[in-house]
Every structure is written in C-alpha cells, then in structure tokens.
PDB file of C-alpha atoms in Angstrom:
ATOM      1  CA  MET B 126     -60.830  30.317   0.497  1.00  0.00           C
ATOM      2  CA  CYS B 127     -58.027  31.575   2.704  1.00  0.00           C
ATOM      3  CA  PHE B 128     -55.844  34.626   3.021  1.00  0.00           C
ATOM      4  CA  MET B 129     -52.184  34.049   3.639  1.00  0.00           C
ATOM      5  CA  SER B 130     -48.661  35.098   2.888  1.00  0.00           C
ATOM      6  CA  PRO B 131     -46.509  32.909   0.657  1.00  0.00           C
ATOM      7  CA  TYR B 132     -44.102  32.835   3.572  1.00  0.00           C
ATOM      8  CA  GLN B 133     -46.645  31.105   5.817  1.00  0.00           C
ATOM      9  CA  GLU B 134     -46.316  27.498   4.692  1.00  0.00           C
ATOM     10  CA  GLY B 135     -43.987  26.765   7.608  1.00  0.00           C
ATOM     11  CA  SER B 136     -46.751  27.492  10.093  1.00  0.00           C
ATOM     12  CA  ILE B 137     -49.162  25.125   8.302  1.00  0.00           C
ATOM     13  CA  ARG B 138     -46.624  22.367   8.779  1.00  0.00           C
ATOM     14  CA  LYS B 139     -46.913  22.606  12.581  1.00  0.00           C
ATOM     15  CA  HIS B 140     -50.435  21.134  12.426  1.00  0.00           C
ATOM     16  CA  SER B 141     -50.039  18.591   9.660  1.00  0.00           C
ATOM     17  CA  CYS B 142     -47.703  16.153   7.982  1.00  0.00           C
ATOM     18  CA  LEU B 143     -47.586  15.922   4.237  1.00  0.00           C
ATOM     19  CA  SER B 144     -48.876  12.721   2.731  1.00  0.00           C
ATOM     20  CA  GLN B 145     -46.089  10.326   1.882  1.00  0.00           C
ATOM     21  CA  ASN B 146     -48.291   8.546  -0.642  1.00  0.00           C
ATOM     22  CA  THR B 147     -47.098   9.944  -3.940  1.00  0.00           C
ATOM     23  CA  ALA B 148     -50.140   8.459  -5.668  1.00  0.00           C
ATOM     24  CA  ASP B 149     -52.180  11.048  -3.751  1.00  0.00           C
ATOM     25  CA  ALA B 150     -49.448  13.646  -3.605  1.00  0.00           C
ATOM     26  CA  PHE B 151     -49.943  17.153  -2.270  1.00  0.00           C
ATOM     27  CA  THR B 152     -53.329  16.431  -0.704  1.00  0.00           C
ATOM     28  CA  LEU B 153     -54.074  17.029   2.943  1.00  0.00           C
ATOM     29  CA  PRO B 154     -54.474  13.937   5.131  1.00  0.00           C
ATOM     30  CA  CYS B 155     -58.147  13.136   5.833  1.00  0.00           C
ATOM     31  CA  GLU B 156     -57.675  13.574   9.558  1.00  0.00           C
ATOM     32  CA  PHE B 157     -56.264  17.041   9.036  1.00  0.00           C
ATOM     33  CA  ARG B 158     -59.133  18.020   6.767  1.00  0.00           C
ATOM     34  CA  ARG B 159     -61.674  16.863   9.345  1.00  0.00           C
ATOM     35  CA  ASN B 160     -59.994  18.807  12.140  1.00  0.00           C
ATOM     36  CA  MET B 161     -59.209  21.943  10.150  1.00  0.00           C
ATOM     37  CA  ASP B 162     -62.114  23.969  11.574  1.00  0.00           C
ATOM     38  CA  VAL B 163     -61.269  22.850  15.115  1.00  0.00           C
ATOM     39  CA  LEU B 164     -57.633  23.858  14.728  1.00  0.00           C
ATOM     40  CA  LEU B 165     -58.596  27.250  13.329  1.00  0.00           C
ATOM     41  CA  ALA B 166     -61.047  27.838  16.203  1.00  0.00           C
ATOM     42  CA  GLN B 167     -58.371  26.910  18.732  1.00  0.00           C
ATOM     43  CA  GLU B 168     -55.859  29.284  17.195  1.00  0.00           C
ATOM     44  CA  LEU B 169     -58.358  32.155  17.153  1.00  0.00           C
ATOM     45  CA  ASN B 170     -59.477  31.487  20.730  1.00  0.00           C
ATOM     46  CA  ASN B 171     -55.859  31.784  21.882  1.00  0.00           C
ATOM     47  CA  LEU B 172     -55.743  35.349  20.603  1.00  0.00           C
ATOM     48  CA  ALA B 173     -56.894  38.456  22.433  1.00  0.00           C
ATOM     49  CA  PHE B 174     -60.177  39.975  21.281  1.00  0.00           C
ATOM     50  CA  GLU B 175     -58.398  42.887  19.567  1.00  0.00           C
ATOM     51  CA  GLU B 176     -56.155  40.494  17.643  1.00  0.00           C
ATOM     52  CA  ARG B 177     -59.111  38.400  16.472  1.00  0.00           C
ATOM     53  CA  GLU B 178     -60.967  41.488  15.321  1.00  0.00           C
ATOM     54  CA  GLY B 179     -57.883  42.762  13.524  1.00  0.00           C
ATOM     55  CA  ILE B 180     -57.476  39.486  11.633  1.00  0.00           C
ATOM     56  CA  ASN B 181     -61.173  39.434  10.733  1.00  0.00           C
ATOM     57  CA  GLU B 182     -61.032  42.999   9.430  1.00  0.00           C
ATOM     58  CA  GLU B 183     -57.900  42.317   7.416  1.00  0.00           C
ATOM     59  CA  ILE B 184     -59.438  39.192   5.853  1.00  0.00           C
ATOM     60  CA  HIS B 185     -62.443  41.245   4.745  1.00  0.00           C
ATOM     61  CA  GLY B 186     -60.314  44.113   3.437  1.00  0.00           C
ATOM     62  CA  VAL B 187     -61.335  46.653   6.076  1.00  0.00           C
ATOM     63  CA  ARG B 188     -57.805  47.542   7.176  1.00  0.00           C
ATOM     64  CA  SER B 189     -54.277  46.226   6.948  1.00  0.00           C
ATOM     65  CA  LEU B 190     -52.306  45.015   9.963  1.00  0.00           C
ATOM     66  CA  ALA B 191     -49.010  45.471   8.093  1.00  0.00           C
ATOM     67  CA  VAL B 192     -46.380  47.428  10.007  1.00  0.00           C
ATOM     68  CA  ILE B 193     -45.620  50.906   8.655  1.00  0.00           C
ATOM     69  CA  GLU B 194     -42.051  50.518   7.515  1.00  0.00           C
ATOM     70  CA  SER B 195     -39.028  52.747   7.243  1.00  0.00           C
ATOM     71  CA  ALA B 196     -35.556  51.928   5.961  1.00  0.00           C
ATOM     72  CA  GLN B 197     -34.261  52.111   9.533  1.00  0.00           C
ATOM     73  CA  LEU B 198     -36.941  49.767  10.858  1.00  0.00           C
ATOM     74  CA  VAL B 199     -36.130  47.120   8.235  1.00  0.00           C
ATOM     75  CA  GLN B 200     -32.389  47.489   8.800  1.00  0.00           C
ATOM     76  CA  ASP B 201     -32.725  47.146  12.584  1.00  0.00           C
ATOM     77  CA  ALA B 202     -35.082  44.184  12.241  1.00  0.00           C
ATOM     78  CA  LEU B 203     -32.718  42.344   9.900  1.00  0.00           C
ATOM     79  CA  LEU B 204     -29.863  42.936  12.335  1.00  0.00           C
ATOM     80  CA  SER B 205     -31.944  41.578  15.237  1.00  0.00           C
ATOM     81  CA  PHE B 206     -32.951  38.625  13.037  1.00  0.00           C
ATOM     82  CA  GLU B 207     -29.296  37.796  12.366  1.00  0.00           C
ATOM     83  CA  ASN B 208     -28.346  38.251  16.024  1.00  0.00           C
ATOM     84  CA  LEU B 209     -31.035  35.816  17.139  1.00  0.00           C
ATOM     85  CA  ILE B 210     -29.877  33.266  14.575  1.00  0.00           C
ATOM     86  CA  ARG B 211     -26.302  33.603  15.868  1.00  0.00           C
ATOM     87  CA  SER B 212     -27.475  33.291  19.462  1.00  0.00           C
ATOM     88  CA  ARG B 213     -29.294  30.043  18.696  1.00  0.00           C
ATOM     89  CA  ILE B 214     -26.226  28.766  16.832  1.00  0.00           C
ATOM     90  CA  GLN B 215     -24.079  29.401  19.904  1.00  0.00           C
ATOM     91  CA  GLN B 216     -26.574  27.554  22.102  1.00  0.00           C
ATOM     92  CA  GLU B 217     -26.625  24.627  19.684  1.00  0.00           C
ATOM     93  CA  GLN B 218     -22.823  24.485  19.575  1.00  0.00           C
ATOM     94  CA  ALA B 219     -22.688  24.532  23.381  1.00  0.00           C
ATOM     95  CA  LEU B 220     -25.270  21.758  23.624  1.00  0.00           C
ATOM     96  CA  PRO B 221     -25.344  19.764  20.334  1.00  0.00           C
ATOM     97  CA  GLY B 222     -28.751  18.421  19.435  1.00  0.00           C
ATOM     98  CA  SER B 223     -30.655  20.956  21.539  1.00  0.00           C
ATOM     99  CA  ASP B 224     -31.985  22.921  18.555  1.00  0.00           C
ATOM    100  CA  LEU B 225     -32.825  20.753  15.570  1.00  0.00           C
ATOM    101  CA  LEU B 226     -34.067  23.686  13.504  1.00  0.00           C
ATOM    102  CA  ILE B 227     -30.773  25.513  13.841  1.00  0.00           C
ATOM    103  CA  SER B 228     -28.982  22.288  12.980  1.00  0.00           C
ATOM    104  CA  LEU B 229     -30.876  22.308   9.681  1.00  0.00           C
ATOM    105  CA  TYR B 230     -29.911  25.939   9.134  1.00  0.00           C
ATOM    106  CA  LEU B 231     -26.245  25.050   9.634  1.00  0.00           C
ATOM    107  CA  GLN B 232     -26.638  22.138   7.243  1.00  0.00           C
ATOM    108  CA  ALA B 233     -28.151  24.422   4.611  1.00  0.00           C
ATOM    109  CA  GLN B 234     -25.308  26.872   5.157  1.00  0.00           C
ATOM    110  CA  GLN B 235     -22.687  24.136   4.783  1.00  0.00           C
ATOM    111  CA  LEU B 236     -24.302  22.927   1.556  1.00  0.00           C
ATOM    112  CA  GLY B 237     -24.157  26.431   0.070  1.00  0.00           C
ATOM    113  CA  TYR B 238     -27.839  27.377   0.206  1.00  0.00           C
ATOM    114  CA  ALA B 239     -27.174  31.099  -0.331  1.00  0.00           C
ATOM    115  CA  LEU B 240     -30.835  32.169  -0.212  1.00  0.00           C
ATOM    116  CA  ILE B 241     -30.908  31.942   3.599  1.00  0.00           C
ATOM    117  CA  HIS B 242     -28.539  34.920   3.877  1.00  0.00           C
ATOM    118  CA  GLN B 243     -30.328  37.251   1.473  1.00  0.00           C
ATOM    119  CA  PRO B 244     -32.035  40.207   3.188  1.00  0.00           C
ATOM    120  CA  SER B 245     -34.759  40.240   0.511  1.00  0.00           C
ATOM    121  CA  PHE B 246     -35.627  36.673   1.518  1.00  0.00           C
ATOM    122  CA  ARG B 247     -35.538  37.206   5.270  1.00  0.00           C
ATOM    123  CA  VAL B 248     -37.629  40.348   5.221  1.00  0.00           C
ATOM    124  CA  GLY B 249     -40.570  38.371   3.883  1.00  0.00           C
ATOM    125  CA  PHE B 250     -40.669  36.387   7.129  1.00  0.00           C
ATOM    126  CA  LEU B 251     -40.434  39.591   9.144  1.00  0.00           C
ATOM    127  CA  ARG B 252     -43.430  41.013   7.305  1.00  0.00           C
ATOM    128  CA  ALA B 253     -45.404  37.788   7.708  1.00  0.00           C
ATOM    129  CA  GLU B 254     -44.902  38.107  11.494  1.00  0.00           C
ATOM    130  CA  PHE B 255     -45.395  41.899  11.701  1.00  0.00           C
ATOM    131  CA  PHE B 256     -41.689  42.337  12.555  1.00  0.00           C
ATOM    132  CA  ARG B 257     -41.859  40.229  15.693  1.00  0.00           C
ATOM    133  CA  ILE B 258     -38.307  38.911  15.566  1.00  0.00           C
ATOM    134  CA  PRO B 259     -38.587  35.562  17.448  1.00  0.00           C
ATOM    135  CA  ASN B 260     -41.720  34.634  15.483  1.00  0.00           C
ATOM    136  CA  ALA B 261     -40.084  35.568  12.165  1.00  0.00           C
ATOM    137  CA  VAL B 262     -36.968  33.517  12.920  1.00  0.00           C
ATOM    138  CA  GLU B 263     -39.111  30.531  13.943  1.00  0.00           C
ATOM    139  CA  ARG B 264     -41.136  30.773  10.709  1.00  0.00           C
ATOM    140  CA  PHE B 265     -37.924  31.066   8.698  1.00  0.00           C
ATOM    141  CA  LEU B 266     -36.485  27.927  10.305  1.00  0.00           C
ATOM    142  CA  GLN B 267     -39.763  26.018   9.926  1.00  0.00           C
ATOM    143  CA  HIS B 268     -39.639  26.902   6.239  1.00  0.00           C
ATOM    144  CA  LEU B 269     -36.211  25.268   5.959  1.00  0.00           C
ATOM    145  CA  LYS B 270     -37.519  22.212   7.778  1.00  0.00           C
ATOM    146  CA  LEU B 271     -40.431  21.926   5.368  1.00  0.00           C
ATOM    147  CA  LEU B 272     -38.012  22.025   2.419  1.00  0.00           C
ATOM    148  CA  HIS B 273     -35.868  19.351   4.015  1.00  0.00           C
ATOM    149  CA  ASP B 274     -38.852  17.157   4.967  1.00  0.00           C
ATOM    150  CA  VAL B 275     -40.108  17.085   1.386  1.00  0.00           C
ATOM    151  CA  LEU B 276     -36.949  17.286  -0.713  1.00  0.00           C
ATOM    152  CA  GLY B 277     -34.164  16.206   1.641  1.00  0.00           C
ATOM    153  CA  GLU B 278     -30.643  17.608   1.394  1.00  0.00           C
ATOM    154  CA  GLN B 279     -31.156  18.179  -2.314  1.00  0.00           C
ATOM    155  CA  ALA B 280     -33.295  21.200  -1.416  1.00  0.00           C
ATOM    156  CA  PHE B 281     -30.158  22.930  -0.100  1.00  0.00           C
ATOM    157  CA  ARG B 282     -27.822  21.753  -2.858  1.00  0.00           C
ATOM    158  CA  GLU B 283     -29.682  22.814  -5.987  1.00  0.00           C
ATOM    159  CA  ARG B 284     -30.159  26.242  -7.466  1.00  0.00           C
ATOM    160  CA  PRO B 285     -33.540  27.916  -6.934  1.00  0.00           C
ATOM    161  CA  LEU B 286     -36.104  26.486  -9.342  1.00  0.00           C
ATOM    162  CA  THR B 287     -36.580  28.494 -12.526  1.00  0.00           C
ATOM    163  CA  LEU B 288     -38.228  27.838 -15.862  1.00  0.00           C
ATOM    164  CA  SER B 289     -34.837  26.984 -17.305  1.00  0.00           C
ATOM    165  CA  ASN B 290     -33.953  24.258 -14.783  1.00  0.00           C
ATOM    166  CA  MET B 291     -37.354  22.628 -14.275  1.00  0.00           C
ATOM    167  CA  SER B 292     -37.651  18.998 -15.186  1.00  0.00           C
ATOM    168  CA  VAL B 293     -39.867  18.028 -18.111  1.00  0.00           C
ATOM    169  CA  ARG B 294     -42.544  16.772 -15.706  1.00  0.00           C
ATOM    170  CA  GLU B 295     -42.459  19.902 -13.577  1.00  0.00           C
ATOM    171  CA  SER B 296     -42.696  22.093 -16.643  1.00  0.00           C
ATOM    172  CA  LYS B 297     -45.687  20.086 -17.864  1.00  0.00           C
ATOM    173  CA  LEU B 298     -47.422  20.418 -14.483  1.00  0.00           C
ATOM    174  CA  LEU B 299     -46.863  24.179 -14.516  1.00  0.00           C
ATOM    175  CA  ARG B 300     -48.256  24.510 -18.045  1.00  0.00           C
ATOM    176  CA  GLU B 301     -51.401  22.605 -17.100  1.00  0.00           C
ATOM    177  CA  GLY B 302     -52.361  25.648 -15.041  1.00  0.00           C
ATOM    178  CA  SER B 303     -54.072  23.803 -12.204  1.00  0.00           C
ATOM    179  CA  PHE B 304     -52.124  25.937  -9.703  1.00  0.00           C
ATOM    180  CA  GLN B 305     -51.747  29.570 -10.676  1.00  0.00           C
ATOM    181  CA  VAL B 306     -51.642  33.173  -9.596  1.00  0.00           C
ATOM    182  CA  VAL B 307     -54.024  35.356 -11.573  1.00  0.00           C
ATOM    183  CA  LEU B 308     -51.836  37.961 -13.248  1.00  0.00           C
ATOM    184  CA  GLY B 309     -52.990  41.546 -13.496  1.00  0.00           C
ATOM    185  CA  ARG B 310     -55.850  41.032 -11.060  1.00  0.00           C
ATOM    186  CA  ARG B 311     -56.122  41.825  -7.361  1.00  0.00           C
ATOM    187  CA  ASP B 312     -58.967  41.986  -4.898  1.00  0.00           C
ATOM    188  CA  ARG B 313     -60.316  45.322  -3.635  1.00  0.00           C
ATOM    189  CA  PHE B 314     -57.712  45.281  -0.861  1.00  0.00           C
ATOM    190  CA  GLY B 315     -54.852  44.992  -3.364  1.00  0.00           C
ATOM    191  CA  ARG B 316     -54.068  41.321  -2.773  1.00  0.00           C
ATOM    192  CA  ARG B 317     -53.056  38.989  -5.553  1.00  0.00           C
ATOM    193  CA  ILE B 318     -55.286  35.993  -6.193  1.00  0.00           C
ATOM    194  CA  ALA B 319     -54.095  32.382  -6.392  1.00  0.00           C
ATOM    195  CA  GLY B 320     -55.962  29.119  -6.739  1.00  0.00           C
ATOM    196  CA  VAL B 321     -55.753  25.360  -7.190  1.00  0.00           C
ATOM    197  CA  PHE B 322     -58.039  23.569  -9.634  1.00  0.00           C
ATOM    198  CA  ASP B 323     -58.613  20.043 -10.855  1.00  0.00           C
ATOM    199  CA  GLN B 324     -56.787  18.270  -7.996  1.00  0.00           C
ATOM    200  CA  TYR B 325     -53.456  19.870  -9.008  1.00  0.00           C
ATOM    201  CA  GLY B 326     -52.387  17.083 -11.320  1.00  0.00           C
ATOM    202  CA  GLY B 327     -53.984  14.269  -9.350  1.00  0.00           C
ATOM    203  CA  PRO B 328     -51.988  11.038  -9.047  1.00  0.00           C
ATOM    204  CA  ASN B 329     -49.945  11.731 -12.173  1.00  0.00           C
ATOM    205  CA  TYR B 330     -47.193  13.645 -10.398  1.00  0.00           C
ATOM    206  CA  THR B 331     -44.995  12.983  -7.379  1.00  0.00           C
ATOM    207  CA  LEU B 332     -45.178  14.933  -4.156  1.00  0.00           C
ATOM    208  CA  GLU B 333     -41.752  16.401  -4.856  1.00  0.00           C
ATOM    209  CA  ALA B 334     -42.743  17.710  -8.286  1.00  0.00           C
ATOM    210  CA  LYS B 335     -45.956  19.254  -6.953  1.00  0.00           C
ATOM    211  CA  PHE B 336     -44.150  20.838  -4.053  1.00  0.00           C
ATOM    212  CA  ARG B 337     -41.383  22.310  -6.192  1.00  0.00           C
ATOM    213  CA  VAL B 338     -43.815  23.814  -8.730  1.00  0.00           C
ATOM    214  CA  ALA B 339     -46.092  25.194  -5.985  1.00  0.00           C
ATOM    215  CA  ARG B 340     -43.141  26.780  -4.250  1.00  0.00           C
ATOM    216  CA  TYR B 341     -41.896  28.257  -7.513  1.00  0.00           C
ATOM    217  CA  ILE B 342     -45.289  29.891  -8.089  1.00  0.00           C
ATOM    218  CA  LEU B 343     -45.692  31.198  -4.534  1.00  0.00           C
ATOM    219  CA  MET B 344     -42.146  32.488  -4.225  1.00  0.00           C
ATOM    220  CA  ALA B 345     -42.527  34.298  -7.539  1.00  0.00           C
ATOM    221  CA  ALA B 346     -45.669  35.934  -6.140  1.00  0.00           C
ATOM    222  CA  ALA B 347     -43.807  36.799  -2.946  1.00  0.00           C
ATOM    223  CA  GLU B 348     -41.257  38.890  -4.821  1.00  0.00           C
ATOM    224  CA  ASP B 349     -43.950  41.558  -4.833  1.00  0.00           C
ATOM    225  CA  GLU B 350     -43.530  43.729  -1.701  1.00  0.00           C
ATOM    226  CA  GLU B 351     -47.264  44.439  -1.512  1.00  0.00           C
ATOM    227  CA  THR B 352     -47.947  40.694  -1.408  1.00  0.00           C
ATOM    228  CA  GLN B 353     -45.451  40.244   1.421  1.00  0.00           C
ATOM    229  CA  LYS B 354     -47.269  42.915   3.433  1.00  0.00           C
ATOM    230  CA  LYS B 355     -50.882  42.029   2.643  1.00  0.00           C
ATOM    231  CA  GLY B 356     -50.669  38.345   1.736  1.00  0.00           C
ATOM    232  CA  LEU B 357     -52.718  36.878  -1.071  1.00  0.00           C
ATOM    233  CA  VAL B 358     -56.183  35.481  -1.582  1.00  0.00           C
ATOM    234  CA  PHE B 359     -55.954  31.732  -2.048  1.00  0.00           C
ATOM    235  CA  PHE B 360     -58.892  29.580  -3.045  1.00  0.00           C
ATOM    236  CA  PHE B 361     -59.252  25.945  -3.934  1.00  0.00           C
ATOM    237  CA  LEU B 362     -61.954  23.493  -4.887  1.00  0.00           C
ATOM    238  CA  PRO B 363     -62.263  20.424  -2.645  1.00  0.00           C
ATOM    239  CA  ASP B 364     -62.329  17.031  -4.307  1.00  0.00           C
ATOM    240  CA  GLY B 365     -65.425  16.529  -6.398  1.00  0.00           C
ATOM    241  CA  LEU B 366     -66.324  20.207  -6.835  1.00  0.00           C
ATOM    242  CA  PHE B 367     -65.877  21.942 -10.169  1.00  0.00           C
ATOM    243  CA  LEU B 368     -66.446  25.389 -11.611  1.00  0.00           C
ATOM    244  CA  ASP B 369     -69.239  24.245 -13.915  1.00  0.00           C
ATOM    245  CA  GLY B 370     -72.378  26.232 -13.255  1.00  0.00           C
ATOM    246  CA  LEU B 371     -70.678  28.917 -11.175  1.00  0.00           C
ATOM    247  CA  PRO B 372     -71.043  32.532 -12.403  1.00  0.00           C
TER     248      PRO B 372
END
C-alpha cells in the first residue's frame, strides 16, 4: 500500500524504467521490485528528521503537510512557475541540447499539447511539491518525459483521453475494473482510495493501452482539489496474491 499524489508518477520514473516487454506490460522490472525497499530507505535517510516524521504522520493520517493556500499564493506560484519555465527555455536556446526536458516541453508546445499551459494542470504539481517552485517544475517536466517515453510524439498530438475517444481495447480494459478508484469512499484522513487487482489485464493488453487507461483514471481522480492536496491511498496485490479469504 502506498500514499501518493496522481501527479507523482514522474518521480517514480527517476528510479525505474518501464518494461518494454508488452507481453508483461505495466509490471515493474524484477530488479526494481527487489530494490524498492532500499530505494525508499535511501530517500528517507536523505531527509531531515522533521521531514521524515512529517511524512510518517501524514501517511498515518495524523496531520496534513499541505500548504495553507490563498488565491494570492496560488497566483504568485503559477507566475513563478511560468518564469522558471521561460528561464530554462532561454538557457536551452542559448545552448541547444543542454536541457532535454525543456526540449520536450517545446516539442509538446509545437505539437499543440494545450494541457501544459492550463493553470488547473500546473497547480497540481505545485501542490505535490508543497509549492516549492523548482521541484514542481522538475516534476512537471518529468511527467512530460514519461508520456513521451511510453507513447512517443503521439502523446502530445492527441486529445486528452476520454470515454468517447478510447479505443475498443482500452474501453474493455477499463470496464474490467482491475484498476479503479473507489467512488464515494475515502479513508479517515479524507483521501480517495485506488487499487490494482488481478495483474491489471495481464499479458492481454499492450503497455500503451495500460498506461493510457491508468493515466485516465488517475487524472480523473486528480481533478479533485482535496486529492491534489492530500494524495490518495493506493494499494495493489503482488503477483500470486488474491483477495480470497481476506475480511
């Protein structure tokens, strides 16, 4: 079980590479699974004691680390976010190839990926990083890289995935319900609950289809402001474990 924001998938990517074997699509590489506890311990040990305690208390629903917001705070943060993006663009234009993440941003912009300019989209990354501007921009750009790594340029060309433009296979995977957010239910801390069951379609679906459906579900959950601030509870069953016999 883990507790995360739907805007956090870019940070996961820094420690792993998605399996390119579509017969085992959307599963974590074995090496990553073996080292997951080590990576988590390293990340926690790099934090100050107060930060570790804050994360632990937030996970267990003792208190929220979310920043107390005002309209002015959000407006100023979005302006700083945009200014940092522009600054990195200027550096990339002065020295082409020096910032590959910004190069991807410019590519998405050129291909008409309008979502990257929407304040309602950007603010989710600010909340995921407690309004620390450089961290939020880095997470935002890593998110674009993840999209490009999995879907290529097509990720920036197509309209956002909806029920009306899903492929037949994607729609079937969604209806199977092996990846879902539990509607109408939250934990005691007010977080929505999401989970993956039954190997999320197993070898019957491509990596691209699984990724697109998972992103559709998580981005729909992230439209909720409370979820952006508090994250969500995410649980999954490792291979070979089932719900039979559990209360």
